XYZ file of C-alpha atoms in Angstrom:
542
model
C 0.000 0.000 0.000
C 1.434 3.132 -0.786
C 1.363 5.462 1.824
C 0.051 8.777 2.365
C 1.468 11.730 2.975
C -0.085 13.479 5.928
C -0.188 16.875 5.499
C -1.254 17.157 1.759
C -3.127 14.136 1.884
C -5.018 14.651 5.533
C -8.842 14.504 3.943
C -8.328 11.627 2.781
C -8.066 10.347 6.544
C -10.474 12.971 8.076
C -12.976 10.625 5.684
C -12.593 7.812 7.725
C -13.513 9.545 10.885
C -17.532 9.210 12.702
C -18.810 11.809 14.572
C -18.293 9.283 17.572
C -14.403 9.469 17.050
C -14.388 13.692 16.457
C -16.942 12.999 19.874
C -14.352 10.963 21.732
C -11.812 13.710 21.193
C -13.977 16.976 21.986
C -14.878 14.690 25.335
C -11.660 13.871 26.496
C -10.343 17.366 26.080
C -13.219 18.515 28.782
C -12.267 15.784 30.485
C -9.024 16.718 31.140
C -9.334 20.114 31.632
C -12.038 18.901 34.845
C -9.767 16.670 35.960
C -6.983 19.129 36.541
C -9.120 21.955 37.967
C -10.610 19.491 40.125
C -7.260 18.353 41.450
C -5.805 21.885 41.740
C -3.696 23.107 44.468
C -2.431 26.544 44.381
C -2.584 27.862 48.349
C 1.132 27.895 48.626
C 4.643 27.290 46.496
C 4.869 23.630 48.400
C 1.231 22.619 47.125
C 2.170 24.521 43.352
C 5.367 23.286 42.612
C 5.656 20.283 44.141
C 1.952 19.216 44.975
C 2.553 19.048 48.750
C 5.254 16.519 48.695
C 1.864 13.948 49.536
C 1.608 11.553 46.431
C 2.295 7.580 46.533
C 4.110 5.429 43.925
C 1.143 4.593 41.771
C 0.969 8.114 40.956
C 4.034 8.670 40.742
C 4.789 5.603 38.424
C 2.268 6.453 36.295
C 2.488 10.373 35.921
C 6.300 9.639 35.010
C 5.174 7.626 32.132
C 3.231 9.756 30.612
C 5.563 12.660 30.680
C 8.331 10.936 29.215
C 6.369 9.767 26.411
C 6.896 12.851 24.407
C 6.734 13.600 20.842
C 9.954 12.062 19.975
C 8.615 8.789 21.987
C 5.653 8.249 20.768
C 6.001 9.500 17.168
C 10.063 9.951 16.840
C 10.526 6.266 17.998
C 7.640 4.618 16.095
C 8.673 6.574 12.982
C 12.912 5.737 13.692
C 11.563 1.786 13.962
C 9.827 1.919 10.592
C 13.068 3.097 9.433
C 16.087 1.052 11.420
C 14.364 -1.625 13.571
C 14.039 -2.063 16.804
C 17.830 -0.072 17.534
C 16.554 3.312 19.471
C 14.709 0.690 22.051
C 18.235 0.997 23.483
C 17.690 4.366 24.374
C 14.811 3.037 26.630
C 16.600 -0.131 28.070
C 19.599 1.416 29.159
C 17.763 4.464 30.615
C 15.588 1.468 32.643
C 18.795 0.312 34.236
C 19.717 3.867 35.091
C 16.170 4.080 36.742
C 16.847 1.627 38.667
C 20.657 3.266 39.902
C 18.980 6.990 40.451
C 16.713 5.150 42.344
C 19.013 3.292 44.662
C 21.425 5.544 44.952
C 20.136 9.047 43.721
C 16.768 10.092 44.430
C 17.519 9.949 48.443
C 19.520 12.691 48.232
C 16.952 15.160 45.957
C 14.523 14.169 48.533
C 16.254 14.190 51.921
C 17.507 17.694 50.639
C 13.922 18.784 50.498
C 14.596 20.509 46.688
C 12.188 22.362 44.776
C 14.278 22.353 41.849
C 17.425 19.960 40.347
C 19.614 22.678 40.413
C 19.013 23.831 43.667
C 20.436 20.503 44.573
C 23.437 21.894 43.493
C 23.216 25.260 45.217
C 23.388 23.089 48.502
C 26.040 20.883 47.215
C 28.415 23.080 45.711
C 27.735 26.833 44.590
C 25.036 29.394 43.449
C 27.041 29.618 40.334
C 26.585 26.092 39.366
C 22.626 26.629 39.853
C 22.239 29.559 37.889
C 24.376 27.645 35.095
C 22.453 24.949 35.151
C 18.442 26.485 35.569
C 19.556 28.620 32.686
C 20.261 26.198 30.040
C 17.083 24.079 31.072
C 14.826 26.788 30.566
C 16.025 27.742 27.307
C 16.114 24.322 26.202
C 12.554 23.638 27.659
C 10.819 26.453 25.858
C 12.118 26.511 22.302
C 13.021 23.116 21.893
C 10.451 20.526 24.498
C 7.019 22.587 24.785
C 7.585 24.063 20.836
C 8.538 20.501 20.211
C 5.613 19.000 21.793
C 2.891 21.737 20.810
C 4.165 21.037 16.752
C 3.956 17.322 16.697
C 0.589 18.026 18.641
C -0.580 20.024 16.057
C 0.429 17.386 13.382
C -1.966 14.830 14.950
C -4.879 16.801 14.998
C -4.017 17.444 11.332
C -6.321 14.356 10.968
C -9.226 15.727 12.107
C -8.771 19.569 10.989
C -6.044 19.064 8.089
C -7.670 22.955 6.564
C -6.508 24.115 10.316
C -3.169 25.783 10.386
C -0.321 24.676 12.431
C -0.295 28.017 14.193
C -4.298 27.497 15.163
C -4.309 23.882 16.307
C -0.911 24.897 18.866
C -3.227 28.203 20.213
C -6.217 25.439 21.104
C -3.348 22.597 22.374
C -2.130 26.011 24.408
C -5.263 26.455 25.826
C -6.439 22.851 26.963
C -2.767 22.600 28.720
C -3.417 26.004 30.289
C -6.722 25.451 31.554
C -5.391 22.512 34.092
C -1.985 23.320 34.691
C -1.655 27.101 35.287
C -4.148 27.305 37.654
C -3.703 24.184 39.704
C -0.047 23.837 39.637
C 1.953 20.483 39.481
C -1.048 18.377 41.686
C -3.386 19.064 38.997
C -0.244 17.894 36.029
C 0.219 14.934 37.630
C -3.655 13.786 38.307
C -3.982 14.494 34.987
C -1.017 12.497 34.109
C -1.923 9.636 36.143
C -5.373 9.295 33.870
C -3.507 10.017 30.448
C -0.685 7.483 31.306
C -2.934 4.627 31.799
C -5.160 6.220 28.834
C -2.073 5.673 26.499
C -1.277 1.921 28.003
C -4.981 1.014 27.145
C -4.816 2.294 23.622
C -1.030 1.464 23.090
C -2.272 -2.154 23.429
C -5.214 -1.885 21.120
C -3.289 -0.344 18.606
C -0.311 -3.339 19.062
C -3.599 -5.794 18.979
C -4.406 -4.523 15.669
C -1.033 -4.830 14.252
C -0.601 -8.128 15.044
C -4.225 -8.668 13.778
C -3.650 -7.545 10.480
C -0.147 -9.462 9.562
C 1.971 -7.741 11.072
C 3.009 -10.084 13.533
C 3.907 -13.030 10.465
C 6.644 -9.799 9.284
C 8.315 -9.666 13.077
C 8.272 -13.729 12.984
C 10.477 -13.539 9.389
C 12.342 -11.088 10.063
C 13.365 -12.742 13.683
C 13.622 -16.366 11.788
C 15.884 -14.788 9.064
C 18.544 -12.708 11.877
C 17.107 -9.534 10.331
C 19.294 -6.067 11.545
C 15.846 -4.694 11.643
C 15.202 -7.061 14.970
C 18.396 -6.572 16.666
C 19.420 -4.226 19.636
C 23.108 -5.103 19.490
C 24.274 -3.542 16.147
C 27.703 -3.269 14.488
C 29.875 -0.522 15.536
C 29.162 1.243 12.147
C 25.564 1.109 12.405
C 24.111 4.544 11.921
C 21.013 4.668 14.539
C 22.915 2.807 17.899
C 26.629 1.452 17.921
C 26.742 -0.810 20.412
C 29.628 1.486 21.975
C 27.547 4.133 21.992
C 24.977 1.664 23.336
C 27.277 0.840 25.961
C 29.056 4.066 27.227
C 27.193 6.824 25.762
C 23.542 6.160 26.681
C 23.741 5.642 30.316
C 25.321 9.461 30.340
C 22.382 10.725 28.454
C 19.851 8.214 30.572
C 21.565 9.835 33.559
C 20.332 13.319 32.776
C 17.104 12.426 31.327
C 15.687 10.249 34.326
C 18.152 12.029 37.651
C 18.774 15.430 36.551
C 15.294 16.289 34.070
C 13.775 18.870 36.227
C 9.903 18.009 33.788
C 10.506 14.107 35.047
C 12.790 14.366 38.647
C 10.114 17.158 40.203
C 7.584 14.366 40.366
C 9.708 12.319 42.070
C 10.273 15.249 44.411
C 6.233 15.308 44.979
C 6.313 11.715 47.312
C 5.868 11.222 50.393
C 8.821 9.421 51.261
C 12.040 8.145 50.104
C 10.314 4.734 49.458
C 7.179 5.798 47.860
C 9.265 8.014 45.640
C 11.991 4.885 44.481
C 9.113 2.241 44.114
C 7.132 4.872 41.260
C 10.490 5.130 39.492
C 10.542 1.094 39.025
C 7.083 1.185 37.895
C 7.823 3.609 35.432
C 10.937 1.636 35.037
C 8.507 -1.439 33.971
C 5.883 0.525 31.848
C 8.793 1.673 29.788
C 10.202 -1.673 29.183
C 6.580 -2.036 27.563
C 7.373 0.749 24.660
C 9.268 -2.151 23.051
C 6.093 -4.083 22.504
C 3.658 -0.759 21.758
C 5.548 1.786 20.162
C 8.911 0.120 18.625
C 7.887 -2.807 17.211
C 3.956 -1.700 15.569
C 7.083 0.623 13.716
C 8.651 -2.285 12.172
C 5.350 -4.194 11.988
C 4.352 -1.112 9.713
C 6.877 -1.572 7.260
C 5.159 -4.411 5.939
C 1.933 -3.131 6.247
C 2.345 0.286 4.994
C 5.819 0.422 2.793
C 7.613 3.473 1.322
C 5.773 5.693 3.458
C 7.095 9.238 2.682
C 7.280 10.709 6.305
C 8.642 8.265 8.752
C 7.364 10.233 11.517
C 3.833 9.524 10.491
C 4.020 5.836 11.146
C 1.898 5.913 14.385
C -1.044 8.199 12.963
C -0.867 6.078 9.950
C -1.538 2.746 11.615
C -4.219 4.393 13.716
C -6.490 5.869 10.623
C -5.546 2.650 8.644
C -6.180 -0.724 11.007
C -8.597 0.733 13.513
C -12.312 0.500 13.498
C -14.154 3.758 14.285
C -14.654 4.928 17.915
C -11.455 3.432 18.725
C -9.829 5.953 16.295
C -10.771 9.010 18.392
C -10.155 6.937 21.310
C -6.696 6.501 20.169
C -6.101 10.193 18.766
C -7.102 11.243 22.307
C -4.491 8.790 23.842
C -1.769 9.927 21.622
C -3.060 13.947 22.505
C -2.630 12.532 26.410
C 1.057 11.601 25.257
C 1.800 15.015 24.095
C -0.068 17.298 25.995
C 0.912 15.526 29.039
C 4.945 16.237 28.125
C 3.854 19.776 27.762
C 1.981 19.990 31.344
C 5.088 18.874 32.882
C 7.512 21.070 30.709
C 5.300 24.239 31.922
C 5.322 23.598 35.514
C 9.048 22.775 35.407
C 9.819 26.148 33.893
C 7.364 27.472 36.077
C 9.525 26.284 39.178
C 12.587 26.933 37.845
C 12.522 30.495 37.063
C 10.752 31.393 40.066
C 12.619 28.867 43.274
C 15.960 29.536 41.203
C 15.599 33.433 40.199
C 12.674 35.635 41.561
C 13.370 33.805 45.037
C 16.840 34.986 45.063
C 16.409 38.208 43.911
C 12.780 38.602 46.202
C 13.391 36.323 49.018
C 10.859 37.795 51.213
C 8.346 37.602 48.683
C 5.135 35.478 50.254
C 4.056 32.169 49.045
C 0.827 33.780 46.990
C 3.386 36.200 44.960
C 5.587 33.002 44.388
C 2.808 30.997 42.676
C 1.299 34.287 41.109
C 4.957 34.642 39.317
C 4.870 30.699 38.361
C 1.827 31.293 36.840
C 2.855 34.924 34.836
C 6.207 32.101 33.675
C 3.308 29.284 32.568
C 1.718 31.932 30.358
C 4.813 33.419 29.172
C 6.440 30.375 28.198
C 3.550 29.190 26.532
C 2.858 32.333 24.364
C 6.680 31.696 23.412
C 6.305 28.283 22.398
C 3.025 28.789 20.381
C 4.908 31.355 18.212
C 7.270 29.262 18.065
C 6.109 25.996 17.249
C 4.741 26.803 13.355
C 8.483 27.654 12.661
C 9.918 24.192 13.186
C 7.842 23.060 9.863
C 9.647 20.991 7.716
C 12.563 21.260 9.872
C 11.115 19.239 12.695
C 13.367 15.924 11.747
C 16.204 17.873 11.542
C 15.467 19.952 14.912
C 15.433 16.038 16.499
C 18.786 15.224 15.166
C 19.964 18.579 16.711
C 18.129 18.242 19.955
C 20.167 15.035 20.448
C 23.182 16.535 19.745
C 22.799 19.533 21.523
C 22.330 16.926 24.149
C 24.985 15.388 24.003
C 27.080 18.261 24.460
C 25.118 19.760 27.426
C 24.202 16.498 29.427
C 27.464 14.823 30.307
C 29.177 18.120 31.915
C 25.796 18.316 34.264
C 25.995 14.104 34.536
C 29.783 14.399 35.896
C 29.056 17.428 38.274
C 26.217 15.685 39.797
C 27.908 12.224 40.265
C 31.295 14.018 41.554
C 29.088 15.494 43.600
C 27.423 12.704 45.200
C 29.980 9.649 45.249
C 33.232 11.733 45.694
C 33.203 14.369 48.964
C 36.287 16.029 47.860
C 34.997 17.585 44.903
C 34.459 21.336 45.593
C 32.417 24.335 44.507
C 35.087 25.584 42.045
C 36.251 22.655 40.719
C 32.632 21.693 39.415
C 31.816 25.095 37.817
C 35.053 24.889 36.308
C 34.346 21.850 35.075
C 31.110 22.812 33.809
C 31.888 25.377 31.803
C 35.226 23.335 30.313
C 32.992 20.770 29.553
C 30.643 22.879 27.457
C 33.438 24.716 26.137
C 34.425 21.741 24.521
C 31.522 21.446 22.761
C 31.028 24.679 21.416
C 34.455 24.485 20.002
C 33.481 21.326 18.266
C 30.189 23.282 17.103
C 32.171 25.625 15.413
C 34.479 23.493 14.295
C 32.073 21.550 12.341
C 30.291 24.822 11.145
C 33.859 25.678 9.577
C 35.098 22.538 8.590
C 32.143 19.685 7.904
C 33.582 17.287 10.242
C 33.389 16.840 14.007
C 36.939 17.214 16.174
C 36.016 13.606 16.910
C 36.063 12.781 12.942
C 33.023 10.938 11.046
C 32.267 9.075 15.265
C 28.733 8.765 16.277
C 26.989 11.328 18.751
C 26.790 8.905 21.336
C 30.288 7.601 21.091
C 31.358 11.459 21.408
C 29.096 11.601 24.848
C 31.953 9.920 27.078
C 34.463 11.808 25.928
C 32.970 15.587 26.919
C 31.875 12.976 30.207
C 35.336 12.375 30.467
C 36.779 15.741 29.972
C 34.450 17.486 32.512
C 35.522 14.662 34.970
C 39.050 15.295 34.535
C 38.761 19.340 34.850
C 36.537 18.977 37.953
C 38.718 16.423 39.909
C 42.412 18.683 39.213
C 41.061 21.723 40.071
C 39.206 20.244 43.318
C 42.582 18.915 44.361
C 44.381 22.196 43.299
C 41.818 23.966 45.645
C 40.385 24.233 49.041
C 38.307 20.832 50.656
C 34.489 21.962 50.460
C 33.135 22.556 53.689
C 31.590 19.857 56.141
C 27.905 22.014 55.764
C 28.859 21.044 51.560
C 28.939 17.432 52.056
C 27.228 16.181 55.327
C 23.753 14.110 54.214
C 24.694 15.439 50.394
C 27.108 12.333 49.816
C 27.181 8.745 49.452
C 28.352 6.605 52.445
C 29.107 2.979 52.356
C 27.764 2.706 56.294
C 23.832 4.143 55.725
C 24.018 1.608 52.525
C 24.986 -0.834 54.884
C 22.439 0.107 57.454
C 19.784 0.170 55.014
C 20.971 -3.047 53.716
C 20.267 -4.300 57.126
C 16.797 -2.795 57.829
C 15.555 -4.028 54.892
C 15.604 -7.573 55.958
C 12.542 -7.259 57.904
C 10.894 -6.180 55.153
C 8.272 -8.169 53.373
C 9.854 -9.239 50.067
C 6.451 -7.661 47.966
C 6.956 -4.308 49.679
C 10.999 -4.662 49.281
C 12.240 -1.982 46.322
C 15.448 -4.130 46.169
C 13.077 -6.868 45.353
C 11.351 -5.337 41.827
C 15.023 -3.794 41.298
C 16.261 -7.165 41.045
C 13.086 -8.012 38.780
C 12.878 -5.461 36.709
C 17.009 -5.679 36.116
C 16.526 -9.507 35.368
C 13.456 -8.189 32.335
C 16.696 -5.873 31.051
C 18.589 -8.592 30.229
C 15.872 -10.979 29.455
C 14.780 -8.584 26.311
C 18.484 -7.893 25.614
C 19.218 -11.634 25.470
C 15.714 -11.922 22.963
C 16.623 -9.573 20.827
C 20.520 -9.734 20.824
């Protein structure tokens, strides 16, 4: 079947929609925006930004899910499948294993510390400097490349139903639903929200996959495993253009790192839990939803290349199997689930910024300000930010693909300077307050120079090597610049390091409490468990 493009072609589809399906979607959209006025909390900065620091793992779990599963999850993965295999699931099972180190090790720390924001984390730990470096670059990167990001491919969905609708009209209405919930009610309304959309996207993730497999595409997986197809391998050759298994193995985890333990969107729900132990066990449960993408989002991808071949916009793989195999009813149920996907990512992004800009700027510069003018300023930042990424968002156009490619190479450039400062910080108590800003800054110097390098020359300083294989290496070099010029300075203080760093003897006591602990209710337990499913799928699909 040859496929269609969906922009110029989007009638065609809109065709195959029932008023029941354009009903499903007008529905859930009210739905949503109830839901998150319903659950607002706005009395104070505690209840705003972090939802009164009251919710339990299932929340948790599932709000985490459904933030992650941005645009370049749901559509950039489904659409990379359909065009290299099942190769960028690595990016998923990696980051699982890292879940499941942030949550041993990690996530005590942001919590004990009681954090509004990531970076404040590193106010305590080492300098203001290193906070102000490191709010600043996640704001910038939120706005014009997450929320634009999200409110585009957004936009590109609902193409089906309004394909006359401009892209600059369907973001101001996506602007508006988000807005509705989350800039009055804060983070507890995102993350009720959340909680509905992420099992709203399981449920139609597996109908979707159901169909798939109903209509052949499960006879293509079975060939393509029987023959040793690339297309159904995670381990790939070192050459291999989408995931080197080098890059796989060293490059990954860096990126993983930041995304899941330094990701102010994903980490502040984490910071929202009640306890250490509610907080760990709704990272493994996100930890096990996300080993499900393999089987809902990555391989439907490669199931579509049979289905649907020489497809024109990769990209369009998920919106293409939904319009094509579904019956109506459960295609507006599953254009609403993959709206939940994307304006859930956007919710998050919002209140993020939100708390960033106003725990890590306007408190410092207003410190006595009282908790109503705190949330009122979140709320101006919500707006702002919003407004910013609506204008925005029409001018990615055709460039969207390529703004992906850039993202992740802006990435990693950015992430494994932040990575090294935080896990200096943490395991090694000698590393001071100079020696990570230093290193910070060397570490994106290094990629700048590389930036302009390539602008000048064509070719990386690291020659024709893969973006992730180049991750370790700026890891590496920001390590190296932080750990001299802590030893060339002055020990941090005891009020640096006391209950900020990693000590074998409260592992050890842990280790030892935990043995009265029902094994069900153990996190080591579904650590173990969901560690063993890692290597399971990696052993399936070597």
């Amino acid at each position: 079947m040859q496929g269609t493009n969906f922009i110029t072609d989007g009638p065609s589809w809109v065709n195959g929609l029932s008023w029941a399906d354009i009903a499903i979607i007008v529905l859930y959209f009210l739905f949503i925006v109830y839901l998150g006025i319903k659950y607002s909390k706005s009395n104070d900065e505690k209840s705003y930004f972090l939802a009164g620091r009251g919710i339990g793992w299932p929340v948790i779990g599932f709000s985490l899910f459904a933030a992650s599963i941005s645009s370049s999850t749901l559509i950039g993965q489904a659409g990379d499948a359909y065009s290299t295999g099942i190769a960028v699931f690595n990016y998923n099972l990696i980051s699982v294993l890292v879940m499941v180190f942030f949550a041993w090790f990690i996530l005590p720390f942001y919590i004990k510390s009681k954090i509004f924001t990531i970076p404040e984390f590193l106010e305590k730990r080492f300098s203001v400097a290193s906070r102000y470096y490191f709010s600043a670059i996640t704001i910038i990167v939120n706005i014009f490349l997450d929320a634009a990001g999200s409110l585009y491919a957004a936009a590109m969905v609902m193409k089906i139903v309004f394909p006359e609708a401009s892209l600059l009209t369907l973001s101001i209405v996506f602007a508006i639903v988000v807005a509705a919930y989350t800039i009055p009610g804060g983070l507890s309304a995102a993350i009720r929200v959340d909680l509905m959309q992420g099992i709203f996207l399981l449920v139609g993730s597996i109908v979707l996959t159901f169909y798939a497999t109903k209509n052949g595409g499960v006879e293509h997986v079975k060939e393509l495993l029987a023959e040793g197809d690339v297309l159904m391998k995670l381990v790939r050759d070192n050459n291999d253009a989408s995931v080197p298994w080098l890059g796989m193995l060293l490059g990954i985890p860096i990126l993983g790192m930041f995304f899941w333990g330094n990701n102010q969107q994903l980490v502040q729900r984490v910071l929202t839990a009640k306890s250490i132990d509610e907080g760990r066990k709704g990272v493994l449960l996100v930890g096990f939803l996300t080993m499900l993408t393999l089987f809902l989002i990555i391989i439907p991808g490669v199931m579509a290349i049979k289905l649907f071949p020489n497809l024109p916009k990769p990209d369009m793989v998920y919106p293409k199997l939904i319009m094509e195999l579904l019956p109506n009813v459960l295609i507006g149920f599953m254009i609403a689930a993959m709206v939940a996907a994307l304006t859930s990512s956007l919710s998050g992004l919002l209140n993020s910024v939100a708390t960033l800009f106003t725990m890590d700027f306007y408190d410092k510069f207003s410190p006595n300000s009282s908790s109503k003018k705190k949330v009122r300023v979140g709320k101006i930042v919500s707006l702002t930010v919003l407004v910013i990424a609506v204008m925005w968002a029409p001018q990615i156009g055709k460039q969207f693909g390529t703004l992906l490619k850039y993202y992740q190479e802006m990435l990693s450039v950015m992430a494994p300077p932040i990575v090294a400062a935080f896990m200096l910080g943490i395991f090694w108590k000698r590393t001071n307050a100079t020696g990570a800003f230093v290193g910070l800054i060397a570490g994106v110097l290094l990629g700048v120079i590389n930036i302009i390098y390539k602008l000048q020359v064509g070719t990386s300083i690291f020659g024709d090597m893969h973006f992730l294989i180049t991750v370790p290496f700026y890891f590496s070099w920001s390590i190296f610049v932080m750990v001299v010029v802590s030893l060339l300075t002055k020990k941090p203080p005891l009020v640096k390091t006391d209950q900020l760093t990693f000590t074998m003897k409260e592992f050890n006591e842990e280790t030892l409490a935990l043995k009265g602990v029902p094994l069900l209710a153990n996190y080591r337990f579904w650590s173990y468990l969901l560690i063993a499913f890692c290597f399971i799928i990696l052993i399936i699909f070597w």
